[in-house]
CSV table of C-alpha atoms and ligand atoms in Angstrom, one decimal:
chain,number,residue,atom,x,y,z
A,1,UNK,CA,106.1,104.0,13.5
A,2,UNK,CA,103.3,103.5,16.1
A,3,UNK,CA,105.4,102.7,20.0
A,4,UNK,CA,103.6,101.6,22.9
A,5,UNK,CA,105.5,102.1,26.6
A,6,UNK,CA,104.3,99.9,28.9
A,7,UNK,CA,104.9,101.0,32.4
A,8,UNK,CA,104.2,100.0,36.6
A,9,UNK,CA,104.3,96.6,36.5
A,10,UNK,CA,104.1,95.1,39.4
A,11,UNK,CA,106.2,91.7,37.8
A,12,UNK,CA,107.4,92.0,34.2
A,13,UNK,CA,107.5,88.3,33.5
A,14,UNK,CA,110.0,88.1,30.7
A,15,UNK,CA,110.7,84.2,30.2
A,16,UNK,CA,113.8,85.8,28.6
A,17,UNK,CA,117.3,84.1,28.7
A,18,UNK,CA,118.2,81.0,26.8
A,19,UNK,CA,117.2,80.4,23.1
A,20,UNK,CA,116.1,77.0,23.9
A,21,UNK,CA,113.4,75.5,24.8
A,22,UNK,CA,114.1,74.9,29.1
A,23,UNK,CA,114.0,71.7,31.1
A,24,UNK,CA,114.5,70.9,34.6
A,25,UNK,CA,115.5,74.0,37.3
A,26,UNK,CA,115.2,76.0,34.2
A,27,UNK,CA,111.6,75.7,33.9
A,28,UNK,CA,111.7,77.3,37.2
A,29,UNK,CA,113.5,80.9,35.9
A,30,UNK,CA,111.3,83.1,34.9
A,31,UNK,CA,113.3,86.0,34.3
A,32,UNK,CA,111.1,88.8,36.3
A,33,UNK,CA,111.7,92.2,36.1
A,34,UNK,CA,109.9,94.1,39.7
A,35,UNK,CA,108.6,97.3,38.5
A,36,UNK,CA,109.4,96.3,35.3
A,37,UNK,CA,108.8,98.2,31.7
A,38,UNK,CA,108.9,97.4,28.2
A,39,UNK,CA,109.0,99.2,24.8
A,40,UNK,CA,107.2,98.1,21.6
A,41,UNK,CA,108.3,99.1,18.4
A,42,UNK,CA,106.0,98.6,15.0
A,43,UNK,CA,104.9,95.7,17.2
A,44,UNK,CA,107.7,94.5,18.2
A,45,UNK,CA,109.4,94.5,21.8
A,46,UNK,CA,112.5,97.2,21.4
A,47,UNK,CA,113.7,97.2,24.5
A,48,UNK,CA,112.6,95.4,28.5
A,49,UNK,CA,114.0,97.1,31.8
A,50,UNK,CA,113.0,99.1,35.1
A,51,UNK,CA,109.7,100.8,34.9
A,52,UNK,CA,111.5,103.9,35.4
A,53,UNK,CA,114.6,103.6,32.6
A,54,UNK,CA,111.7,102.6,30.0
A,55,UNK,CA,109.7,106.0,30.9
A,56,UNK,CA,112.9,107.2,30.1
A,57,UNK,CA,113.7,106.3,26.6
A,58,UNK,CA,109.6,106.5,25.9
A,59,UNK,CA,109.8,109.8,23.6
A,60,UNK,CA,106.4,109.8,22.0
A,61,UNK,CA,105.3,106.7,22.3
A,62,UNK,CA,101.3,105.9,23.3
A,63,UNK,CA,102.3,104.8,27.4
A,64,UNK,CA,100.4,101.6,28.7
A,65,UNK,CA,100.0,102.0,32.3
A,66,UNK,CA,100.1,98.7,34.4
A,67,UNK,CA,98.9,100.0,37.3
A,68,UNK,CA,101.3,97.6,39.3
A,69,UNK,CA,99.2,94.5,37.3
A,70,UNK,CA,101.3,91.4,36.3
A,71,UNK,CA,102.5,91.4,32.6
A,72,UNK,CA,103.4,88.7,30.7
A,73,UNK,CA,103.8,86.5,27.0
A,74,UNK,CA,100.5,85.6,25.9
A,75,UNK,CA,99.8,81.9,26.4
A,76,UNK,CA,101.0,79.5,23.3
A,77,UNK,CA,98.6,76.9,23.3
A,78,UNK,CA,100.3,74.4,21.4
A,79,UNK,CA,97.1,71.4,21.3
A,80,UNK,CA,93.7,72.4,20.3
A,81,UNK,CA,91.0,70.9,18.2
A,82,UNK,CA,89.7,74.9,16.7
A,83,UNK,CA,87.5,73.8,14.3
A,84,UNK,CA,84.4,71.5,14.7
A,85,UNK,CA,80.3,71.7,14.4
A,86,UNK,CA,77.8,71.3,17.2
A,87,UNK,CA,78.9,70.2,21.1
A,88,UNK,CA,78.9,67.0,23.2
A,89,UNK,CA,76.6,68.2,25.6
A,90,UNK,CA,74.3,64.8,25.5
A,91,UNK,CA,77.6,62.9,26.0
A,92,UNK,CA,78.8,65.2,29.0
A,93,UNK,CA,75.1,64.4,30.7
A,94,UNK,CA,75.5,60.7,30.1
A,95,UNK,CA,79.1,60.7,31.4
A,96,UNK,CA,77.9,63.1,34.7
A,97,UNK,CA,75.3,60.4,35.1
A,98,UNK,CA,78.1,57.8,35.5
A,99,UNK,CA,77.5,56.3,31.8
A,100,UNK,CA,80.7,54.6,30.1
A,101,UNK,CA,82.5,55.5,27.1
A,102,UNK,CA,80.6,52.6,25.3
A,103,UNK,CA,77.3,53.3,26.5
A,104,UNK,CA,77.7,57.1,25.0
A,105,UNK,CA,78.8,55.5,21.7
A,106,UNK,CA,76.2,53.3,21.3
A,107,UNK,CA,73.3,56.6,22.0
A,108,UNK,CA,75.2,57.9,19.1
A,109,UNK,CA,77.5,60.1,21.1
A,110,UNK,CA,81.5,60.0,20.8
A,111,UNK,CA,83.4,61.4,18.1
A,112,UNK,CA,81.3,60.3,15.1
A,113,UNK,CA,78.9,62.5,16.3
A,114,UNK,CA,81.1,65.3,16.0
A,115,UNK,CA,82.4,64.1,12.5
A,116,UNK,CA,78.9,63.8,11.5
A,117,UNK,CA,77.7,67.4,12.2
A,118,UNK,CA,81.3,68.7,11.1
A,119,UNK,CA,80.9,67.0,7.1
A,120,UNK,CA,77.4,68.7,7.1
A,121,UNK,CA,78.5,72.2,7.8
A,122,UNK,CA,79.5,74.6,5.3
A,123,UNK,CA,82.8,76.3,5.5
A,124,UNK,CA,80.9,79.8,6.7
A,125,UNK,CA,79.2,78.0,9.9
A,126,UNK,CA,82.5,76.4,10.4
A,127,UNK,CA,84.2,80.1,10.7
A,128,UNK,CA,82.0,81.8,12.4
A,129,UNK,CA,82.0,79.0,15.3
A,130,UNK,CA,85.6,79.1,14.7
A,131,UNK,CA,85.9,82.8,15.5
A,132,UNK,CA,83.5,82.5,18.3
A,133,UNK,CA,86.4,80.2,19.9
A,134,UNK,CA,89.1,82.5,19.0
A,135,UNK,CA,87.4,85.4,20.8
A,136,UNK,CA,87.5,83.0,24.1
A,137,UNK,CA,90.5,82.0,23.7
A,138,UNK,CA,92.3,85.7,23.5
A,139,UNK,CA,90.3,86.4,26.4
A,140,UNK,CA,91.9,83.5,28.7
A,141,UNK,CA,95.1,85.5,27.1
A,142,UNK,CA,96.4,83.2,24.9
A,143,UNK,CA,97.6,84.7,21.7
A,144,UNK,CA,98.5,81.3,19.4
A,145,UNK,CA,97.3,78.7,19.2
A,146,UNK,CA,97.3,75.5,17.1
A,147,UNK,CA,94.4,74.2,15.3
A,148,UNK,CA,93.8,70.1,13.9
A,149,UNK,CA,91.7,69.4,11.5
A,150,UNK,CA,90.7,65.7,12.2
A,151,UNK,CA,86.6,66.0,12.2
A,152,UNK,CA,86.4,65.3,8.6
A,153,UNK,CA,87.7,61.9,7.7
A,154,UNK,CA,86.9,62.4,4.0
A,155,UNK,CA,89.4,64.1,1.4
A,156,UNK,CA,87.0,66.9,1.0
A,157,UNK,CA,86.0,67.6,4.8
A,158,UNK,CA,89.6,67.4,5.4
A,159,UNK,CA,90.4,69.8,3.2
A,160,UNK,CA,87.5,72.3,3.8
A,161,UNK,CA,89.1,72.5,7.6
A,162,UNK,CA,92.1,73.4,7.3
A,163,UNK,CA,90.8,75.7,4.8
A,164,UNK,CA,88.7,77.4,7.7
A,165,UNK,CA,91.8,77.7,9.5
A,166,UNK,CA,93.6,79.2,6.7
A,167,UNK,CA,90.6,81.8,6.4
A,168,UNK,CA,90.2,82.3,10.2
A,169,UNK,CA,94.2,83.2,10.4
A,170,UNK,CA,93.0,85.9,8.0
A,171,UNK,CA,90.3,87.9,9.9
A,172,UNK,CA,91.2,87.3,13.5
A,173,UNK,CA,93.7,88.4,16.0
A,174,UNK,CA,94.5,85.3,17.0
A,175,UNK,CA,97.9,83.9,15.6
A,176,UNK,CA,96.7,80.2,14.6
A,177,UNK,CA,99.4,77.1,13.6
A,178,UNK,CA,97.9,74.6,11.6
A,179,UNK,CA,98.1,70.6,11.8
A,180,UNK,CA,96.3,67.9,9.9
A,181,UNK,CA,94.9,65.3,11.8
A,182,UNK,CA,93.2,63.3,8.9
A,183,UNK,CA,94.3,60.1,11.2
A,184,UNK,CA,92.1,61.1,14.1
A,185,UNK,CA,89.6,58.6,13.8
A,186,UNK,CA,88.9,56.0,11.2
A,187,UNK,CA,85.2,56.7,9.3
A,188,UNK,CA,83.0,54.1,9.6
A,189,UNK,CA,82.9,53.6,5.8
A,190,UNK,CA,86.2,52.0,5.8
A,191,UNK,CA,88.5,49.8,7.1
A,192,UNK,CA,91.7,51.0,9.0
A,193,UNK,CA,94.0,50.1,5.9
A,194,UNK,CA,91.8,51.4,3.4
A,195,UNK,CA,91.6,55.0,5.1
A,196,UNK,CA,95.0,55.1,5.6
A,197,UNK,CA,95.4,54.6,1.9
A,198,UNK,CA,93.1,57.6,1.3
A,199,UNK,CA,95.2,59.6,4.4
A,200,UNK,CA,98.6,58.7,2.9
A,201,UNK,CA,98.0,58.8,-1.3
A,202,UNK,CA,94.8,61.2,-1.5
A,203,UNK,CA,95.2,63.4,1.6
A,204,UNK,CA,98.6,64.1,2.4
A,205,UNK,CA,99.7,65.3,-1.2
A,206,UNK,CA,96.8,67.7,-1.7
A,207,UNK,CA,97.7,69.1,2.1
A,208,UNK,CA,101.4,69.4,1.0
A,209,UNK,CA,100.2,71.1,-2.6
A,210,UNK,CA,97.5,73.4,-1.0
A,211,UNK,CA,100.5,74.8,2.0
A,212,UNK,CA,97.3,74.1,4.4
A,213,UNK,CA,99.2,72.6,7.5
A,214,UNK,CA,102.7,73.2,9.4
A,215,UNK,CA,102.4,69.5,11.1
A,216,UNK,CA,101.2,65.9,10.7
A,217,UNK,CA,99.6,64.4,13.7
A,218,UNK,CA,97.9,60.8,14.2
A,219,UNK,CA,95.9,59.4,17.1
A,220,UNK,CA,97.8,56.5,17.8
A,221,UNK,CA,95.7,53.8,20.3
A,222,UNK,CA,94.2,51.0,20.1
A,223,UNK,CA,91.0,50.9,18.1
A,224,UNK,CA,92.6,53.8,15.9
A,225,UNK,CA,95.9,53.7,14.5
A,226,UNK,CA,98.4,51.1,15.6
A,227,UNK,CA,102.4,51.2,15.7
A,228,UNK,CA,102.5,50.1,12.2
A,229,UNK,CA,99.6,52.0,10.4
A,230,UNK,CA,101.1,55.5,13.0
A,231,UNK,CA,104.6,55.0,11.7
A,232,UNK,CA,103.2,54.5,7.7
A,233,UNK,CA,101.2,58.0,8.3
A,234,UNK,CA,104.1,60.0,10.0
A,235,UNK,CA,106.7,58.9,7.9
A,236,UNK,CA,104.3,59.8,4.4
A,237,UNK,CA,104.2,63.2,6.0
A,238,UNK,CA,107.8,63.7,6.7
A,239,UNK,CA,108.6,62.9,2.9
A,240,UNK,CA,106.4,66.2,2.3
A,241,UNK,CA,108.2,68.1,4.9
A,242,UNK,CA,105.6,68.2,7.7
A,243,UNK,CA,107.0,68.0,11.2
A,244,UNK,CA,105.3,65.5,13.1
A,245,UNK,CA,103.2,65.9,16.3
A,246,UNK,CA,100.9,62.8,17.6
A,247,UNK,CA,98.1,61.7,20.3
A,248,UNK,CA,100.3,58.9,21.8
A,249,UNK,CA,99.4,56.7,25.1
A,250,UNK,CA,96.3,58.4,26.4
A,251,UNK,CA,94.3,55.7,27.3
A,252,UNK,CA,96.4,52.6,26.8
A,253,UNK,CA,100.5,52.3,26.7
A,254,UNK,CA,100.8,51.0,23.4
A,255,UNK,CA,104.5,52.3,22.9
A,256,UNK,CA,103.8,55.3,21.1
A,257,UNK,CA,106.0,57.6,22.7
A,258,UNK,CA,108.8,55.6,21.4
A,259,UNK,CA,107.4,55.7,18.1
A,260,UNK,CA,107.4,59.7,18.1
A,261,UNK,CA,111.1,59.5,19.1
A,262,UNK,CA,112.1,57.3,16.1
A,263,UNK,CA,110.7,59.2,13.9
A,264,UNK,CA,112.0,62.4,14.9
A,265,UNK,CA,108.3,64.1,15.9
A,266,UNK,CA,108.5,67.7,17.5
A,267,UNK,CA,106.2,66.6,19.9
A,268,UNK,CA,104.4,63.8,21.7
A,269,UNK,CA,101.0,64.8,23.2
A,270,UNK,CA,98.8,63.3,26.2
A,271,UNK,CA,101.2,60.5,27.6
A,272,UNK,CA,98.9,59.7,30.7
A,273,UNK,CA,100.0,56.1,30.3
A,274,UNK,CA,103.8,56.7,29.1
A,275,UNK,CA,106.3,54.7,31.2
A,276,UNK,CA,109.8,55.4,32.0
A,277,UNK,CA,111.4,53.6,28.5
A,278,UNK,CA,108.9,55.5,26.9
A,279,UNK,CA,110.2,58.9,29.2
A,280,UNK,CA,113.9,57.6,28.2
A,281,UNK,CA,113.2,57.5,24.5
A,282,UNK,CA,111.3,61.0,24.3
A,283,UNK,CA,114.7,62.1,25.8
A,284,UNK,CA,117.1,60.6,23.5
A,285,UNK,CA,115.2,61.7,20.7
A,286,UNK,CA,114.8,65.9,22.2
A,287,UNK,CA,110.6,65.1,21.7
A,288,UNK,CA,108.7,67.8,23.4
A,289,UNK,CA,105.8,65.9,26.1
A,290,UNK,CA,102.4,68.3,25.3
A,291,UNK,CA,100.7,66.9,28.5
A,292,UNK,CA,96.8,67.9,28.6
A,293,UNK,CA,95.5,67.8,32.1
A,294,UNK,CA,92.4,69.6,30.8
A,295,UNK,CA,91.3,66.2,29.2
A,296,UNK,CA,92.0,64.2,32.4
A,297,UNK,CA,89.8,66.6,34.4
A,298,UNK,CA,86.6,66.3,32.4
A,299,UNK,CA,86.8,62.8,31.4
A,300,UNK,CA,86.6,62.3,35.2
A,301,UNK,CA,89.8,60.3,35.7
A,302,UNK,CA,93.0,61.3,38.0
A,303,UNK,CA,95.5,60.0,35.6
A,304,UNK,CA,97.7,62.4,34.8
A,305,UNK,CA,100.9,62.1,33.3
A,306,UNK,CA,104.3,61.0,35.0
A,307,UNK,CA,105.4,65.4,35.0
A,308,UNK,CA,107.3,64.8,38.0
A,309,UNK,CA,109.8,61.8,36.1
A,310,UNK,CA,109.4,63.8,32.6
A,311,UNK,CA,110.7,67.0,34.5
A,312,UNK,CA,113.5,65.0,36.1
A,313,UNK,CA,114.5,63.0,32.7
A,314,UNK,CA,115.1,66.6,31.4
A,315,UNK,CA,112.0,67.0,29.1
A,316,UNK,CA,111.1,69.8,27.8
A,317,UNK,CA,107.5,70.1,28.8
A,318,UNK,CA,104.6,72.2,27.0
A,319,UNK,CA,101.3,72.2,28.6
A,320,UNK,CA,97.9,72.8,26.2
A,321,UNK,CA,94.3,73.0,26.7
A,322,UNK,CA,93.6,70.6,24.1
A,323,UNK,CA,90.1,72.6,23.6
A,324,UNK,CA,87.6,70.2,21.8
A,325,UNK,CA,83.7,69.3,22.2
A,326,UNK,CA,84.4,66.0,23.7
A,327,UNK,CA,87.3,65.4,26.2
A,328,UNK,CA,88.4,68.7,27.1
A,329,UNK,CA,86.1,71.7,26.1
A,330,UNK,CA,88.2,74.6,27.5
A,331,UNK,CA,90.2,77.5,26.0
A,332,UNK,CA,91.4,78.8,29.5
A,333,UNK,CA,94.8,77.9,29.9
A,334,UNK,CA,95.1,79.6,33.5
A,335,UNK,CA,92.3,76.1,34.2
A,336,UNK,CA,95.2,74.3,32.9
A,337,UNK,CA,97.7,76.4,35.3
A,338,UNK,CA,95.6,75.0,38.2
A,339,UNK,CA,95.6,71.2,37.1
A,340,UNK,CA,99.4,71.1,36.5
A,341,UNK,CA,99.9,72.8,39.9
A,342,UNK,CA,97.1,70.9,42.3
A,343,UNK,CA,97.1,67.2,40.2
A,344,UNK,CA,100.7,67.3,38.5
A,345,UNK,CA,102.4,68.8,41.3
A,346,UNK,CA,104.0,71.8,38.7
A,347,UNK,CA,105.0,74.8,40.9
A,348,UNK,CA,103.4,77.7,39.0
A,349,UNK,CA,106.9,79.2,37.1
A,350,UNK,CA,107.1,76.0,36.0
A,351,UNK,CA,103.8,75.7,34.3
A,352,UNK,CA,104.0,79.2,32.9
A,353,UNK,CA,107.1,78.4,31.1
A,354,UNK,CA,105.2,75.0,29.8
A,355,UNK,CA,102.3,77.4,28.1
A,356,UNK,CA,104.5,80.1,26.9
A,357,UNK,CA,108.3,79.4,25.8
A,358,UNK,CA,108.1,76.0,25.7
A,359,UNK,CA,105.3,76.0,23.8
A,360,UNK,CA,106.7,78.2,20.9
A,361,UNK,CA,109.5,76.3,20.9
A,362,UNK,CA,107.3,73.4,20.3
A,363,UNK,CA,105.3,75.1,17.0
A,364,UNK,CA,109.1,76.2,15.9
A,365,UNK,CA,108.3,79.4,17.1
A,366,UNK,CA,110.4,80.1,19.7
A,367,UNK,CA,112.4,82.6,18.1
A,368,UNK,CA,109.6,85.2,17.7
A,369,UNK,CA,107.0,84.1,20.6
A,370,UNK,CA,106.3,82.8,23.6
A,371,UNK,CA,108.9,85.4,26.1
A,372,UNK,CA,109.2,89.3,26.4
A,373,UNK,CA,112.7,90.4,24.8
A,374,UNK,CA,113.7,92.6,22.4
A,375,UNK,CA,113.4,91.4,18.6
A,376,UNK,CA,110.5,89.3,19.3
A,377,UNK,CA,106.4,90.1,18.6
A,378,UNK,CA,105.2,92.4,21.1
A,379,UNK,CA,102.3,89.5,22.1
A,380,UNK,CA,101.8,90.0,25.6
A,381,UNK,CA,99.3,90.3,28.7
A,382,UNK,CA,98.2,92.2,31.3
A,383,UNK,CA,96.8,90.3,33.7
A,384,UNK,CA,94.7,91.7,36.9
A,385,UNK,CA,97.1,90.5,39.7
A,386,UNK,CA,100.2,91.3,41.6
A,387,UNK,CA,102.0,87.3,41.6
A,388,UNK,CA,102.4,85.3,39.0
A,389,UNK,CA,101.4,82.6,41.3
A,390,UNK,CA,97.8,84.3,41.1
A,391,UNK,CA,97.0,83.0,37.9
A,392,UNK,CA,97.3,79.2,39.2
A,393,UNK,CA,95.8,80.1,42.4
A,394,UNK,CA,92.4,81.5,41.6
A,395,UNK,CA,91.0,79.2,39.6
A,396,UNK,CA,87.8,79.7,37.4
A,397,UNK,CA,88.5,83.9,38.3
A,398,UNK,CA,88.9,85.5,35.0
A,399,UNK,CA,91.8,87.9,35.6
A,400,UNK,CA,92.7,89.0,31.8
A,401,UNK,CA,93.1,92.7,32.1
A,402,UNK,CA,93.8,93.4,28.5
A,403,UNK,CA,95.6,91.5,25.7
A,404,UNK,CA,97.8,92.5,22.9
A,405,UNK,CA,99.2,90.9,19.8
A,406,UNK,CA,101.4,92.8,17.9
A,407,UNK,CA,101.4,95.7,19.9
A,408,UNK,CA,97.8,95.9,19.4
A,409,UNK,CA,95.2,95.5,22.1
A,410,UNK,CA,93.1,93.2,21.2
A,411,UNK,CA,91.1,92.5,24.0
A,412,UNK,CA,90.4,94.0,27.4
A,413,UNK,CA,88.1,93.0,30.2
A,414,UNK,CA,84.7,94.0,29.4
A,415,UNK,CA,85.0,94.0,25.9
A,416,UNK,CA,86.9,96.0,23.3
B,1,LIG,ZN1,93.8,66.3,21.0
């Protein structure tokens, strides 16, 4: 049995409490314990209290000293795109140069690009990036994530990326949730209804027979997937016992967050455009919003989602990076801490419960991850700062301390 103490915290930020995932004043209660202390069991938390009590009841174990630092869960970052080739850094130019969305696809920028690149690279290239990624992304302090496939668009490329992910779970630290996202895009081989022929009778069943995904997501907008083809996708996958996730009224309100709530989706991601039916429905139906204000801020716009009405509706809201080459390439979900607080008018306890206990809640995790209490994995952070508030406050200041998964430290500032 290998026990870690950890001791002299300045906040021990527990998110303990309900076994639910929180809405409203809830999102607010963060369960801090001042000068708190935990113990960790076999990598798992035994036991969270006073500094002083835990010192206590340490025996042999290895102690972690705080030095009056802020701990808390790692991050859950329940929206991110983990596997792809090359970058967009052409397209990020054009768009700094005041280009439009059309004008980058046309000089053979968008997502094809990235699908192009992505179907050329073997499966090592694809891991090692992948790893790459997963390094930054422990270092922000997140310690899950979930990872789309969706740069494929063939059977084959499909199935190669959620293979990567199925191998990168393997040799990294990073605890990794994987979605496929074959409806991300439709290739420019075929027509709409013809790939979701391939999505629904080729795609789905080999994803199902392989075990290679957790979730079924679809990008539902116009010039992608419409109501119809969305709803033929999401229901396939539920017949092979996905759960259901989807990119739903980003840049258009095409209804899609009512779509989620009929068919009974975990989630319903982006919602910039979602209107109050569309608010009422995700509601009714207990649909977890994933807003991505990381995808707002470098696509240059300022319209964020309706948080204030979702939080008031009683919505259980999960906030995500939504890391990917083109609309929002960033693993740091303290950035996305600092969005939600200065554009979506979150208060920082609210945010953090968004990225941590929300967010498990939202992978059907919530039972192991995503707060500090006893029975649960010892994931957790130590971050260099006295306030939670801190971590929204000083934005682009790297203040990861160190980072553990299991009980293990996995990274520290300045490197293992
Ligand atoms: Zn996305």
């Amino acid at each position: 049995m290998t026990s870690l103490a950890v001791l002299n915290t300045s906040q021990l930020v527990t998110l303990g409490g309900l076994k639910r995932p929180r809405v409203a004043t809830e999102l607010s209660e963060l369960g801090i314990i001042r000068d708190g202390g935990m113990l960790v069991c076999d990598g798992k938390i035994e036991k969270v209290g006073p500094s002083d009590e835990i010192e206590k009841n340490a025996g042999d174990a290895e102690i972690v000293d705080a030095g009056g630092r802020v701990v808390m869960p790692g991050f859950v970052d329940a929206h991110t795109h983990l596997v792809f080739a090359g970058n967009r850094l052409d397209d990020f130019e054009r768009r700094a140069r005041g280009e439009t969305y059309e004008q980058i696809a046309k000089a053979g920028g968008g997502i094809w690009s990235t699908v192009e690149k992505t179907r050329a690279a073997s499966e090592v290239d694809l891991l090692a990036r992948a790893k790459k990624y997963a390094t930054w992304f422990l270092r922000c302090g997140t310690t899950t994530v979930e990872a789309k496939s969706g740069y494929g668009l063939t059977l084959e490329d499909e199935l190669k990326i959620l293979r990567v992910i199925r191998q990168l779970k393997e040799e990294v630290r990073l605890e990794i949730v994987p979605t496929f996202l074959g409806a991300h895009a439709v290739p420019r081989e075929l027509s709409p209804d013809e790939y979701l022929d391939v999505v629904v009778t080729e795609m789905l069943p080999r994803v199902h027979a392989e075990k290679l995904a957790e979730f079924c997501d679809v990008f539902c907008e116009r010039g992608y997937f419409d109501i119809d083809q969305s709803r033929r996708i999401l229901s396939a996958a539920k017949t092979v016992g996905l759960n259901l996730r989807g990119h739903v009224d980003q840049l258009t309100n095409s209804g899609g967050a009512k779509v989620m709530a009929e068919m009974g989706a975990t989630t319903a991601d982006h919602l910039e455009q979602t209107d109050e039916q569309g608010i009422a429905a995700l509601k009714k139906a207990n649909v977890q919003p994933v807003l991505l204000p990381g995808s707002v801020y470098a696509l240059g716009s300022s319209h964020y989602p309706r948080t204030g009405e979702m939080i008031e509706a009683g919505l259980a809201i999960v906030l995500a990076t939504d890391f990917n080459p083109g609309s929002s390439p960033t693993p740091s979900m303290p950035m996305v801490l600092s969005l939600a607080c200065t554009q979506m008018k979150m208060s920082p306890a609210e945010a953090i419960t968004a990225s941590t206990v929300n967010a498990a809640y939202s992978l059907n995790r919530g039972d192991r991850i995503g707060s500090l209490e006893p029975g649960k994995l010892a994931n957790f952070v130590i971050f260099d700062c006295q306030d939670y508030r801190e971590l929204a406050y000083w934005f682009g200041a790297p203040q990861t301390y160190s980072v553990y998964v299991r009980g293990e430290c996995v990274s520290r500032s300045g490197g293992l």
